Structure formats: C-alpha cells, structure tokens
Coordinates of C-alpha atoms and ligand atoms in Angstrom, one line a residue:
X46 CA -8.3 -25.4 28.3
X47 CA -6.3 -28.0 26.4
X48 CA -8.0 -30.7 28.4
X49 CA -11.5 -29.3 27.7
X50 CA -10.6 -29.0 24.0
X51 CA -8.9 -32.4 23.8
X52 CA -5.8 -30.7 22.3
X53 CA -2.1 -31.0 23.1
X54 CA -0.7 -28.6 25.7
X55 CA 2.6 -26.9 25.4
X56 CA 4.1 -24.7 28.1
X57 CA 6.7 -22.5 26.3
X58 CA 8.8 -21.9 29.4
X59 CA 9.2 -25.7 30.0
X60 CA 10.3 -26.1 26.4
X61 CA 13.0 -23.5 26.8
X62 CA 14.1 -25.0 30.1
X63 CA 14.4 -28.3 28.4
X64 CA 16.3 -26.8 25.5
X65 CA 18.8 -25.1 27.8
X66 CA 18.8 -27.8 30.5
X67 CA 18.3 -25.0 33.1
X68 CA 15.5 -23.2 34.9
X69 CA 14.2 -19.9 33.6
X70 CA 15.8 -18.2 36.6
X71 CA 19.2 -19.7 35.8
X72 CA 18.9 -18.8 32.1
X73 CA 18.1 -15.2 33.0
X74 CA 21.0 -15.1 35.4
X75 CA 23.6 -16.9 33.3
X76 CA 22.7 -16.0 29.7
X77 CA 20.6 -12.8 30.2
X78 CA 17.1 -12.0 29.2
X79 CA 17.9 -11.3 25.5
X80 CA 19.1 -14.8 25.1
X81 CA 16.0 -16.2 26.7
X82 CA 13.7 -14.0 24.5
X83 CA 15.5 -15.1 21.4
X84 CA 14.9 -18.8 22.3
X85 CA 11.3 -18.0 23.2
X86 CA 10.6 -16.4 19.9
X87 CA 12.3 -19.2 18.0
X88 CA 10.3 -21.9 19.8
X89 CA 7.0 -20.0 19.3
X90 CA 7.6 -19.4 15.6
X91 CA 8.3 -23.1 15.1
X92 CA 5.0 -23.9 16.9
X93 CA 3.0 -21.3 14.9
X94 CA 4.2 -22.9 11.7
X95 CA 3.4 -26.6 12.1
X96 CA 0.7 -27.9 14.4
X97 CA -2.0 -30.4 13.6
X98 CA -4.0 -30.6 15.7
X99 CA -3.3 -27.1 16.9
X100 CA -2.1 -27.1 20.5
X101 CA -2.9 -24.8 23.4
X102 CA 0.3 -22.9 24.2
X103 CA 0.9 -21.1 27.5
X104 CA 3.2 -18.1 27.1
X105 CA 5.2 -16.3 29.7
X106 CA 4.1 -12.7 30.3
X107 CA 7.0 -11.1 28.4
X108 CA 6.9 -13.4 25.4
X109 CA 4.8 -11.1 23.1
X110 CA 6.5 -7.9 24.0
X111 CA 8.2 -7.8 20.7
X112 CA 5.6 -6.3 18.4
X113 CA 6.8 -8.2 15.4
X114 CA 6.4 -11.6 17.2
X115 CA 3.0 -10.4 18.6
X116 CA 1.7 -9.5 15.1
X117 CA 2.8 -12.9 13.8
X118 CA 1.1 -14.6 16.7
X119 CA -2.2 -12.9 16.3
X120 CA -2.1 -13.5 12.5
X121 CA -1.4 -17.2 12.9
X122 CA -3.1 -18.2 16.1
X123 CA -5.9 -17.0 18.5
X124 CA -4.3 -15.0 21.3
X125 CA -6.0 -14.5 24.6
X126 CA -4.5 -12.3 27.2
X127 CA -5.2 -13.3 30.8
X128 CA -5.2 -10.2 33.0
X129 CA -4.9 -9.8 36.7
X130 CA -4.5 -6.8 39.1
X131 CA -1.0 -6.2 40.5
X132 CA -2.3 -7.0 44.0
X133 CA -3.5 -10.4 42.7
X134 CA -0.1 -11.0 41.0
X135 CA 1.7 -10.3 44.3
X136 CA -0.8 -12.6 46.2
X137 CA -0.3 -15.4 43.7
X138 CA 3.5 -15.1 43.7
X139 CA 3.7 -15.1 47.5
X140 CA 7.1 -16.3 48.6
X141 CA 7.9 -17.9 45.3
X142 CA 11.3 -16.5 44.2
X143 CA 11.6 -18.4 41.0
X144 CA 10.2 -15.5 38.9
X145 CA 13.2 -13.3 37.9
X146 CA 11.0 -10.5 36.6
X147 CA 9.1 -10.2 39.9
X148 CA 12.2 -10.4 42.2
X149 CA 12.4 -7.8 45.0
X150 CA 9.0 -6.2 45.7
X151 CA 6.5 -8.3 43.6
X152 CA 3.7 -5.7 44.0
X153 CA 5.9 -2.8 42.8
X154 CA 7.3 -4.9 40.0
X155 CA 3.8 -6.1 38.9
X156 CA 2.6 -2.5 38.8
X157 CA 5.5 -1.5 36.6
X158 CA 5.2 -4.5 34.3
X159 CA 1.5 -4.2 33.8
X160 CA 1.8 -0.5 33.0
X161 CA 4.5 -1.2 30.5
X162 CA 2.8 -4.3 29.0
X163 CA -0.8 -3.2 29.0
X164 CA -1.0 -1.9 25.4
X165 CA 0.8 -5.1 24.2
X166 CA -1.6 -7.3 26.1
X167 CA -4.5 -5.4 24.5
X168 CA -3.2 -6.5 21.1
X169 CA -4.9 -9.9 21.3
X170 CA -8.2 -11.5 20.2
X171 CA -9.5 -11.1 23.6
X172 CA -8.6 -9.9 27.1
X173 CA -10.0 -11.9 30.0
X174 CA -9.9 -10.6 33.5
X175 CA -9.0 -13.6 35.8
X176 CA -8.7 -11.8 39.1
X177 CA -11.5 -13.4 40.9
X178 CA -12.5 -16.1 38.4
X179 CA -11.9 -19.8 38.7
X180 CA -9.4 -21.4 36.3
X181 CA -12.3 -23.5 34.8
X182 CA -14.3 -20.4 34.0
X183 CA -11.3 -18.7 32.4
X184 CA -10.6 -21.9 30.4
X185 CA -14.2 -22.1 29.2
X186 CA -14.2 -18.4 28.2
X187 CA -10.9 -18.7 26.3
X188 CA -12.0 -21.8 24.6
X189 CA -15.2 -20.1 23.4
X190 CA -13.0 -17.4 21.8
X191 CA -10.9 -20.0 20.1
X192 CA -14.0 -21.8 18.8
X193 CA -15.4 -18.5 17.3
X194 CA -12.0 -18.2 15.6
X195 CA -12.0 -14.4 15.2
X196 CA -9.4 -12.2 13.5
X197 CA -7.7 -9.5 15.5
X198 CA -6.8 -6.0 14.3
X199 CA -3.9 -4.8 16.4
X200 CA -4.2 -1.1 17.4
X201 CA -2.8 -0.8 20.9
X202 CA -5.5 -0.3 23.5
X203 CA -8.0 0.2 20.6
X204 CA -7.4 -3.4 19.3
X205 CA -10.5 -5.3 18.4
X206 CA -11.7 -8.5 16.8
X207 CA -13.6 -9.3 13.7
X208 CA -15.9 -12.3 13.8
X209 CA -17.0 -13.9 10.5
X210 CA -19.7 -16.5 9.8
X211 CA -23.2 -17.0 8.6
X212 CA -25.8 -16.1 11.1
X213 CA -23.4 -14.6 13.6
X214 CA -24.8 -11.1 14.0
X215 CA -27.9 -12.2 15.9
X216 CA -25.8 -14.8 17.8
X217 CA -23.2 -12.3 18.9
X218 CA -24.7 -8.8 18.9
X219 CA -25.7 -8.7 22.6
X220 CA -22.2 -9.9 23.8
X221 CA -20.6 -7.4 21.4
X222 CA -22.3 -4.6 23.2
X223 CA -20.4 -5.5 26.4
X224 CA -21.8 -3.8 29.5
X225 CA -23.6 -1.1 27.6
X226 CA -27.1 -0.4 28.8
X227 CA -28.1 2.0 26.1
X228 CA -27.5 1.9 22.3
X229 CA -28.0 3.7 19.1
X230 CA -28.6 1.6 16.1
X231 CA -27.7 3.5 12.9
X232 CA -28.8 2.1 9.5
X233 CA -30.2 3.3 6.2
X234 CA -33.7 3.1 4.8
X235 CA -32.8 0.2 2.5
X236 CA -31.0 -2.0 5.0
X237 CA -33.1 -1.4 8.1
X238 CA -36.4 -2.9 6.8
X239 CA -34.4 -6.0 5.7
X240 CA -32.2 -6.7 8.7
X241 CA -32.8 -4.4 11.7
X242 CA -35.8 -6.4 13.1
X243 CA -34.1 -9.4 14.6
X244 CA -31.3 -7.3 16.1
X245 CA -33.6 -4.8 17.7
X246 CA -35.7 -7.6 19.3
X247 CA -32.7 -9.4 20.6
X248 CA -31.2 -6.2 22.1
X249 CA -34.4 -5.0 23.6
X250 CA -35.1 -8.5 25.1
X251 CA -31.7 -8.4 26.7
X252 CA -32.8 -5.3 28.6
X253 CA -30.9 -2.7 26.6
X254 CA -32.4 0.7 25.9
X255 CA -32.3 1.0 22.1
X256 CA -32.7 4.1 20.0
X257 CA -32.6 4.0 16.2
X258 CA -31.9 6.2 13.3
X259 CA -32.2 5.2 9.6
X260 CA -30.9 7.8 7.2
X261 CA -31.6 8.0 3.5
X262 CA -29.3 5.6 1.7
X263 CA -26.5 6.7 -0.6
X264 CA -23.2 8.4 -0.8
X265 CA -24.8 11.8 -1.3
X266 CA -26.0 11.6 2.3
X267 CA -22.6 10.8 3.7
X268 CA -22.2 14.3 4.9
X269 CA -22.1 16.5 8.1
X270 CA -25.8 17.1 8.0
X271 CA -26.4 13.3 8.5
X272 CA -23.8 13.2 11.3
X273 CA -25.7 16.0 13.0
X274 CA -28.9 14.0 12.9
X275 CA -27.1 10.9 14.3
X276 CA -25.7 13.0 17.1
X277 CA -29.0 14.6 17.9
X278 CA -30.7 11.2 18.0
X279 CA -28.0 10.0 20.5
X280 CA -28.5 13.1 22.6
X281 CA -32.3 12.8 22.5
X282 CA -32.1 9.2 23.6
X283 CA -30.0 10.3 26.6
X284 CA -26.9 8.2 25.6
X285 CA -23.9 8.6 27.8
X286 CA -20.2 7.8 27.5
X287 CA -20.8 4.1 28.2
X288 CA -23.4 3.8 25.5
X289 CA -22.6 2.1 22.2
X290 CA -23.4 3.0 18.6
X291 CA -24.1 0.1 16.2
X292 CA -23.6 0.5 12.4
X293 CA -25.8 -1.8 10.4
X294 CA -25.2 -1.2 6.7
X295 CA -22.7 -0.7 4.0
X296 CA -19.6 1.5 4.0
X297 CA -21.5 4.7 4.0
X298 CA -23.2 3.6 7.3
X299 CA -20.1 2.5 9.0
X300 CA -18.0 5.5 7.9
X301 CA -20.7 7.8 9.3
X302 CA -21.5 5.8 12.5
X303 CA -17.8 5.5 13.3
X304 CA -17.3 9.2 12.9
X305 CA -20.4 10.1 14.9
X306 CA -19.1 7.6 17.6
X307 CA -15.7 9.3 17.5
X308 CA -17.2 12.7 18.3
X309 CA -20.2 12.0 20.5
X310 CA -19.2 13.0 24.0
X311 CA -15.6 12.9 22.7
X312 CA -15.8 9.3 21.8
X313 CA -18.1 6.3 22.5
X314 CA -17.7 2.7 21.5
X315 CA -19.2 1.3 18.3
X316 CA -19.8 -2.1 16.8
X317 CA -19.7 -2.7 13.1
X318 CA -22.4 -4.9 11.4
X319 CA -21.4 -4.6 7.8
X320 CA -24.0 -5.6 5.2
X321 CA -22.1 -5.2 2.0
X322 CA -19.1 -7.1 0.8
X323 CA -17.1 -3.8 0.5
X324 CA -17.9 -2.8 4.0
X325 CA -16.8 -6.2 5.3
X326 CA -13.5 -6.6 3.3
X327 CA -12.5 -3.0 3.3
X328 CA -14.3 -0.6 5.6
X329 CA -14.3 -2.9 8.6
X330 CA -10.6 -2.8 9.1
X331 CA -8.3 0.2 9.4
X332 CA -10.3 2.6 11.7
X333 CA -10.9 5.2 9.1
X334 CA -14.2 6.9 9.6
X335 CA -15.7 10.1 8.1
X336 CA -17.8 11.9 5.6
X337 CA -17.6 13.8 2.4
X338 CA -17.4 17.6 2.3
X339 CA -19.1 18.6 -0.9
X340 CA -17.2 17.0 -3.7
X341 CA -14.3 16.1 -1.5
X342 CA -14.6 12.4 -0.7
X343 CA -13.8 11.5 2.9
X344 CA -12.4 15.0 3.6
X345 CA -13.6 15.1 7.2
X346 CA -13.0 12.2 9.6
X347 CA -11.2 10.5 12.4
X348 CA -9.3 7.3 13.1
X349 CA -11.7 5.6 15.5
X350 CA -11.7 1.8 15.8
X351 CA -14.8 -0.2 16.4
X352 CA -14.8 -2.4 19.5
X353 CA -16.1 -5.4 17.5
X354 CA -17.0 -6.2 14.0
X355 CA -19.5 -8.9 13.1
X356 CA -19.4 -10.0 9.5
X357 CA -22.5 -12.0 8.9
X358 CA -22.6 -13.7 5.5
X359 CA -26.4 -13.8 5.6
X360 CA -26.5 -10.1 5.1
X361 CA -24.8 -10.4 1.7
X362 CA -27.8 -12.4 0.3
X363 CA -29.7 -9.2 -0.2
X364 CA -26.9 -6.9 -1.3
X365 CA -27.7 -5.4 -4.7
X366 CA -25.7 -7.1 -7.5
X367 CA -23.7 -4.2 -8.8
X368 CA -22.3 -3.3 -5.4
X369 CA -21.5 -6.9 -4.7
X370 CA -19.7 -7.5 -8.0
X371 CA -17.8 -4.2 -7.7
X372 CA -16.5 -5.2 -4.3
X373 CA -14.9 -8.3 -5.8
X374 CA -12.3 -6.0 -7.3
X375 CA -11.1 -5.1 -3.8
X376 CA -10.9 -8.8 -3.0
X377 CA -8.8 -9.4 -6.1
X378 CA -6.6 -6.4 -5.1
X379 CA -6.2 -7.8 -1.6
X380 CA -5.3 -11.3 -3.0
X381 CA -2.6 -9.8 -5.2
X382 CA -1.1 -7.8 -2.3
X383 CA -1.0 -10.6 0.2
X384 CA -2.7 -13.9 -0.4
X385 CA -1.9 -16.0 -3.4
X386 CA -4.1 -18.8 -2.1
X387 CA -7.0 -16.4 -2.1
X388 CA -6.2 -15.5 -5.7
X389 CA -6.3 -19.2 -6.6
X390 CA -9.5 -19.7 -4.8
X391 CA -11.1 -16.8 -6.7
X392 CA -9.9 -18.3 -10.0
X393 CA -11.1 -21.8 -9.1
X394 CA -14.5 -20.8 -7.7
X395 CA -15.4 -17.7 -9.7
X396 CA -18.8 -19.1 -10.5
X397 CA -19.6 -20.0 -6.9
X398 CA -18.5 -16.7 -5.7
X399 CA -20.6 -14.9 -8.3
X400 CA -23.5 -17.0 -7.0
X401 CA -22.6 -16.0 -3.4
X402 CA -22.1 -19.5 -2.0
X403 CA -22.2 -18.9 1.8
X404 CA -19.1 -21.1 2.5
X405 CA -17.1 -19.4 -0.2
X406 CA -18.2 -16.0 1.0
X407 CA -17.0 -16.4 4.5
X408 CA -13.7 -17.8 3.2
X409 CA -13.0 -14.8 0.9
X410 CA -14.2 -12.3 3.6
X411 CA -12.0 -13.9 6.2
X412 CA -8.9 -14.1 3.9
X413 CA -9.4 -10.5 2.7
X414 CA -9.8 -9.1 6.2
X415 CA -6.8 -11.1 7.4
X416 CA -4.5 -9.5 4.7
X417 CA -5.9 -6.0 5.4
X418 CA -5.5 -6.5 9.2
X419 CA -1.9 -7.6 8.7
X420 CA -1.1 -4.5 6.7
X421 CA -3.0 -2.1 8.9
X422 CA -1.7 -3.6 12.2
X423 CA 1.9 -3.1 11.0
X424 CA 1.1 0.6 10.0
X425 CA -1.9 1.8 12.0
X426 CA -1.6 5.5 11.0
X427 CA -0.8 5.2 7.3
X428 CA 2.9 5.9 7.7
X429 CA 4.1 4.0 4.7
X430 CA 3.6 0.3 4.4
X431 CA -0.2 0.7 4.3
X432 CA 0.1 2.4 1.0
X433 CA 0.3 -1.0 -0.7
X434 CA -3.5 -1.1 -0.2
X435 CA -3.6 1.6 -3.0
X436 CA -2.8 -0.9 -5.6
X437 CA -4.9 -0.1 -8.6
X438 CA -6.2 3.1 -7.0
X439 CA -4.0 5.8 -8.6
X440 CA -5.5 5.3 -12.0
X441 CA -8.7 3.9 -10.6
X442 CA -9.5 7.1 -8.7
X443 CA -8.8 9.2 -11.8
X444 CA -11.2 7.0 -13.9
X445 CA -13.8 7.2 -11.1
X446 CA -13.5 11.0 -11.0
X447 CA -13.4 11.3 -14.7
X448 CA -16.7 9.4 -14.9
X449 CA -18.2 12.0 -12.4
X450 CA -18.6 9.3 -9.7
X451 CA -21.6 8.2 -11.6
X452 CA -21.0 5.9 -14.5
X453 CA -18.5 3.7 -12.7
X454 CA -18.8 2.4 -9.1
X455 CA -15.6 2.6 -7.0
X456 CA -15.0 -1.1 -7.5
X457 CA -15.5 -1.0 -11.2
X458 CA -13.0 1.8 -11.4
X459 CA -10.6 -0.2 -9.3
X460 CA -11.0 -3.2 -11.6
X461 CA -9.9 -1.0 -14.5
X462 CA -7.3 0.6 -12.2
X463 CA -5.8 -2.8 -11.5
X464 CA -5.4 -3.6 -15.2
X465 CA -3.9 -0.1 -15.7
X466 CA -1.4 -0.6 -12.7
X467 CA -0.3 -4.0 -13.9
X468 CA 0.0 -2.8 -17.5
X469 CA 2.1 0.2 -16.4
X470 CA 4.2 -2.2 -14.3
X471 CA 4.7 -4.4 -17.3
X472 CA 5.9 -1.6 -19.5
X473 CA 8.3 -0.5 -16.8
X474 CA 9.6 -4.0 -16.3
X475 CA 8.2 -4.5 -12.8
X476 CA 5.3 -6.7 -13.6
X477 CA 5.6 -10.0 -15.5
X478 CA 3.3 -10.1 -18.5
X479 CA 1.8 -13.4 -17.4
X480 CA 0.6 -11.8 -14.1
X481 CA -1.2 -9.1 -16.1
X482 CA -2.9 -11.8 -18.2
X483 CA -3.9 -13.8 -15.2
X484 CA -5.3 -10.8 -13.2
X485 CA -7.2 -9.5 -16.2
X486 CA -8.6 -13.0 -16.8
X487 CA -9.8 -13.3 -13.2
X488 CA -11.4 -9.9 -13.2
X489 CA -13.3 -10.8 -16.3
X490 CA -14.5 -14.1 -14.9
X491 CA -15.8 -12.3 -11.9
X492 CA -17.8 -10.1 -14.3
X493 CA -15.7 -7.0 -13.8
X494 CA -14.8 -4.4 -16.4
X495 CA -11.2 -4.6 -17.7
X496 CA -11.2 -2.8 -21.0
X497 CA -9.3 0.2 -19.7
X498 CA -8.2 1.0 -23.2
X499 CA -11.8 1.9 -24.0
X500 CA -11.9 4.5 -21.2
X501 CA -11.3 8.2 -21.9
X502 CA -7.6 7.8 -20.9
X503 CA -6.3 11.2 -21.8
X504 CA -9.0 13.0 -19.7
X505 CA -8.5 10.6 -16.8
X506 CA -4.7 10.9 -17.0
X507 CA -5.0 14.7 -16.5
X508 CA -6.8 13.9 -13.2
X509 CA -4.1 11.7 -11.8
X510 CA -2.5 13.2 -8.8
X511 CA -5.5 15.3 -7.8
X512 CA -6.1 12.9 -4.9
X513 CA -4.2 13.0 -1.7
X514 CA -1.5 10.4 -2.6
X515 CA 0.7 12.8 -4.5
X516 CA 4.0 14.1 -3.0
X517 CA 5.2 17.0 -5.1
X518 CA 5.7 16.1 -8.8
X519 CA 6.0 12.4 -7.9
X520 CA 3.4 9.8 -7.1
X521 CA 4.0 6.7 -4.9
X522 CA 2.9 4.1 -7.3
X523 CA 2.1 0.5 -6.2
X524 CA 3.5 -2.2 -8.5
X525 CA 2.8 -5.9 -8.5
X526 CA 5.8 -8.1 -9.0
X527 CA 4.1 -11.4 -8.3
X528 CA 1.1 -12.7 -6.4
X529 CA 1.8 -11.7 -2.8
X530 CA 4.7 -9.4 -3.8
X531 CA 4.0 -5.7 -4.3
X532 CA 6.3 -2.7 -4.0
X533 CA 5.9 1.1 -3.8
X534 CA 8.1 3.2 -6.0
X535 CA 8.1 6.9 -6.8
X536 CA 7.0 7.7 -10.3
X537 CA 7.1 11.1 -12.0
X538 CA 3.6 12.5 -12.4
X539 CA 4.2 13.5 -16.0
X540 CA 5.5 10.1 -16.8
X541 CA 2.6 8.4 -15.1
X542 CA 0.1 10.6 -17.0
X543 CA 1.8 9.7 -20.3
X544 CA 1.8 6.0 -19.5
X545 CA -1.8 6.1 -18.6
X546 CA -2.8 8.1 -21.7
X547 CA -1.0 5.5 -23.8
X548 CA -2.5 2.3 -22.2
X549 CA -3.3 -0.2 -24.9
X550 CA -5.1 -3.5 -25.1
X551 CA -3.1 -5.9 -23.0
X552 CA -3.9 -9.5 -23.6
Ligands
NAD814 N1 -13.5 3.4 6.0 C1 -13.0 2.7 5.1 O1 -11.9 2.2 5.3 C2 -13.7 2.5 3.8 C3 -13.2 1.5 2.9 C4 -13.9 1.3 1.7 C5 -15.0 2.0 1.5 N2 -15.5 3.0 2.3 C6 -16.7 3.8 2.1 O2 -17.7 2.9 1.9 C7 -18.7 3.5 1.0 C8 -19.2 2.5 0.0 O3 -19.7 1.4 0.7 P1 -20.8 0.5 0.1 O4 -20.5 0.1 -1.2 O5 -21.1 -0.6 1.1 O6 -22.0 1.5 0.0 P2 -23.4 1.8 0.7 O7 -23.2 1.8 2.2 O8 -23.9 3.1 0.1 O9 -24.3 0.6 0.3 C9 -24.6 0.4 -1.1 C10 -26.1 0.3 -1.3 O10 -26.6 -1.0 -0.9 C11 -27.6 -0.9 0.1 N3 -27.4 -2.1 0.9 C12 -26.3 -2.2 1.8 N4 -26.4 -3.5 2.3 C13 -27.5 -4.1 1.8 C14 -28.0 -5.4 2.0 N5 -27.4 -6.3 2.7 N6 -29.2 -5.6 1.4 C15 -29.8 -4.7 0.6 N7 -29.3 -3.5 0.3 C16 -28.1 -3.2 0.9 C17 -27.4 0.4 0.7 O11 -28.7 0.9 1.2 C18 -27.0 1.3 -0.4 O12 -28.1 1.7 -1.2 C19 -18.0 4.7 0.4 O13 -18.5 5.9 1.0 C20 -16.6 4.6 0.8 O14 -15.9 5.8 1.0 C21 -14.8 3.2 3.5
ZN815 ZN1 -10.9 1.0 -2.8

C-alpha cells in the first residue's frame, strides 16, 4: 500500500524491536505484554502527531485493543482493519513459532482472539476481509479508503464512516448500499424533486430494486403516523432483513428513516444522505433516531446507527436560507466545545461561509462532525461526557419552547442560548468576558440573533428544566472556559432561572 501510494512505510513491531534491541517474542517473555503495549502506544502516539508526508503504518493485531488509543487513532488517522478467518490465521502462521499470542494451538488461539477483538476491529474506518484476496487487491482497497479520507464514528460492531465532499452522493451511493438488492429511499416532498432523480437512476441501473416514499415536509409530520407509512411502504415493496433504507433529506427525514429502519423486521441497515447543514453536522452522528409524540419532541425513538453517511456539499446549494443560517449556531457551538481552529476559520471566513463556498462548507462540515464523533465515540449512550454537546441548549430550549416552536428556529434559539450560557458563565466567574464578546461577535457576523436581553426572559426562565436534562432541583449546566475547554457543573434550578431572568446586554 505504501508503495502504491508513494508514502513511507512503518512497521510498528519493527520499531519496537529496534527500541528494545530484542524480538517481540523476547520482549513478551522477558518484560511482559504490558511493557510491550506501553511501548507500542508511545510509538504510535508519536507517529500520529508528526508525519509529513503521512506514512502507512502496519500495526500488530493487539495494538488498538486499548479503546483510548483506538479512538485517538481513528480521530487522527484512517484506520483499516484487515480481517481473516481463524482457519486462515492458522494456515498462514503454519509452523512459525515467533508469534507469542498464537503459541500452542494457533487455531484455538485465533478463534479466541478474534472473538475478543472483533468489536474493537469494527471500530475503524473500514473492515476488509482478506481471507481469499491477494495482497495487491487488499492494498488497493485500503488505499481507496485512505483517498476518500472518511471520518469514523466508533460504536462497537455498529461503527460506521462518514464521507464528506462535493458530488460524493452519486459517486458513492451504490457502494454504500453494500450487498443489498432492494432498497427504500425515504425523502420529503421538497427534497425529492430536487435531488432524488440522479440517485434513483444510479441505483436502478446498478440492478437494485428500489421503492420510494416522499412524506410531506416539516417537523409536524415527524410522528408515528409517518413511520407507519414508511414501514408499510417497505412491506409493500417486499423488503427483507438484508434490504437498506436510505434517508435523503434534513434532520426530520433522517430521524424518521433511522427509526423506521430500527424497527422494520427488528432492524435493517440505513444510509444517511443529509441535505441540510444541520442534518450533516448534528443529526448524522450519534445514532439518535425517533419522532415527536404530540408536543413532546423526540419522545419516541431508538439508538440505531446508520451504516454509512454521505455528506454531499452539493445538496446544501438548495437548502433554504433560514435553516442553513440557523445551523451555523450548532457549528459555532461545536467549535467552542472542541475545535478552536474551526472557530478561527468561522471568524476569518464568515462571508464565504454565508455565501456557501463549497470548499469552506466541506471544511466546516468535516471539522464539526469530527468533534461530535470524538465526543459521541467516547460516550455512545449519553452517560455523561456527551452532555457537553448541550452547550447553549438549556436556555436555548427554554427560549424555543417559549416562542411556541414557531417564532425561533432551533438554531436561532441556540444562538441566543449560547450568548445566555456564556453570560451566565461570565457572571459566575467560569467564562472570561473576552470569550463572550468573541462568540457574540462571531454569531452576529454569521447573521444569527444574539440579543438575548430582548427575549421574554422571565417567561423563558420559568420553562427551564422542563426538558429532560434536569436532575432533581439541579441542572447540569455546560460552561465554556475557553475555546476547546468546556465543563459541566451542577447549577440550582432556582439560581439558573434567576440568572436567566436577569440577563443583560453583554457587550
Ligand atoms: N438525531 C439527531 O441527533 C438530531 C440532531 C439535530 C437535529 N435533529 C432533528 O432534525 C430536525 C431538524 O432538521 P432540519 O433542520 O434539517 O429540518 P428538516 O428536515 O425539516 O428540513 C428543513 C426544510 O428544508 C427542506 N430541505 C431540506 N434539505 C433541502 C435541500 N437541500 N434543498 C431544499 N430544501 C431542503 C425540507 O424539506 C424542510 O422543509 C429536527 O426534527 C431535529 O429534532 C436530530
Ligand atoms: Zn441543537
């Protein structure tokens, strides 16, 4: 692969052997496996940091068993897992006794190791079965993955990759459907006429049987009745457990398609083709799917990961302005949480971003997804850390609810909510005043509302804590201490309501 790509090649085991002046077998025997693993992690971290041009690195099969190191690797490199059957492992090892982890009965050991390591090997950008494939073919396939430069969302066996680029949906949609022979394309009546055509021709030409359903656009249709229609369409088309659902549309479409996919025949695969900035930067990562139940937003749903997400910047050309601009507040939020460079890029290129420059768009989508993927991968089921993504949402949700989910879009409410969160952080001494000024300035330059002091704060304050983030009389509030540095601290509900009610002009 390195030869094909014209890149340096590094074999991690050889590096460690050179470092210890001993073979892997001897290091295992004399120093023990933990010492070997420590050295391995140290070497790999060094390589992930500096490398221009980026090398191809061959890792031993146990190297990424530490989840912490694995998440670092998928965040900072493209990771491809080369898989084989246990029988093939035994055949390839033969009489070779230099592999300490396969000593004894190689077939039995391979069976055990593969069982143990399977979920970890799945947390990669791609898994490639090498059992009866030539080394050249494997190298070409791995190289193609590297060239596409996807992002990976680590979720055990349900891990998947997100590909980002202009024009990639038509290029990649057929491959994204894997071995499926039948599909259901779900879209809405605004998006389908604009973007479904090229995809349907490509999929049909490739021999797939394609059914389609376009529901009436809008959050008010994100309900169980729509789900029932999607499921009925799937059944009518005779889709089976190997079929795929495809979600072509905004967050409403992906939430519904993902949920329908989670329940159809107890779970089928689905591919995300997000067409709004919000669906790309927010809904495409995290595995949350579902619908509203009357006034209760997202009250019914499931965690169900897509198998691939294709973020095609071309789709954003037709997104209505208000939704696009609103979603930029989530991008700003993400930048504050985990990517100071993204924040600077937004400041520097605010005009180009407002004008939807294709290059800038793919850059901000990529960076936003990368931050969210990092957070979600570390906390797949919302145990704690993931709550940092609620920055700006405690007051934001209250403002959105106060406005009856009508006057303000979610993103507009979050823009105001960010100003509120940083102001509250400032008054409690967690947020430096300059950071508030800077965030507010950026939101304004991106055309977002920031005048939180002009909102009906007393009424909104009374609604804080009505969402699901409350624990007793305290709220887990996300504070920003600096760009890339946020923390979650408990805050008394009464105090928070008082602080919100008293928010004043801030800059
Ligand atoms: N699952 C998650 O993690 C997650 C995260 C964030 C938001 N969401 C959900 O996403 C939804 C909001 O998403 P949204 O803002 O994308 O809304 P949306 O799906 O309703 O799309 C907004 C509008 O734009 C139209 N549209 C979409 N793409 C278009 C395009 N390319 N060209 C022309 N028109 C286009 C749609 O038809 C719709 O009218 C909410 O229901 C929210 O709960 C989910
Ligand atoms: Zn949000």
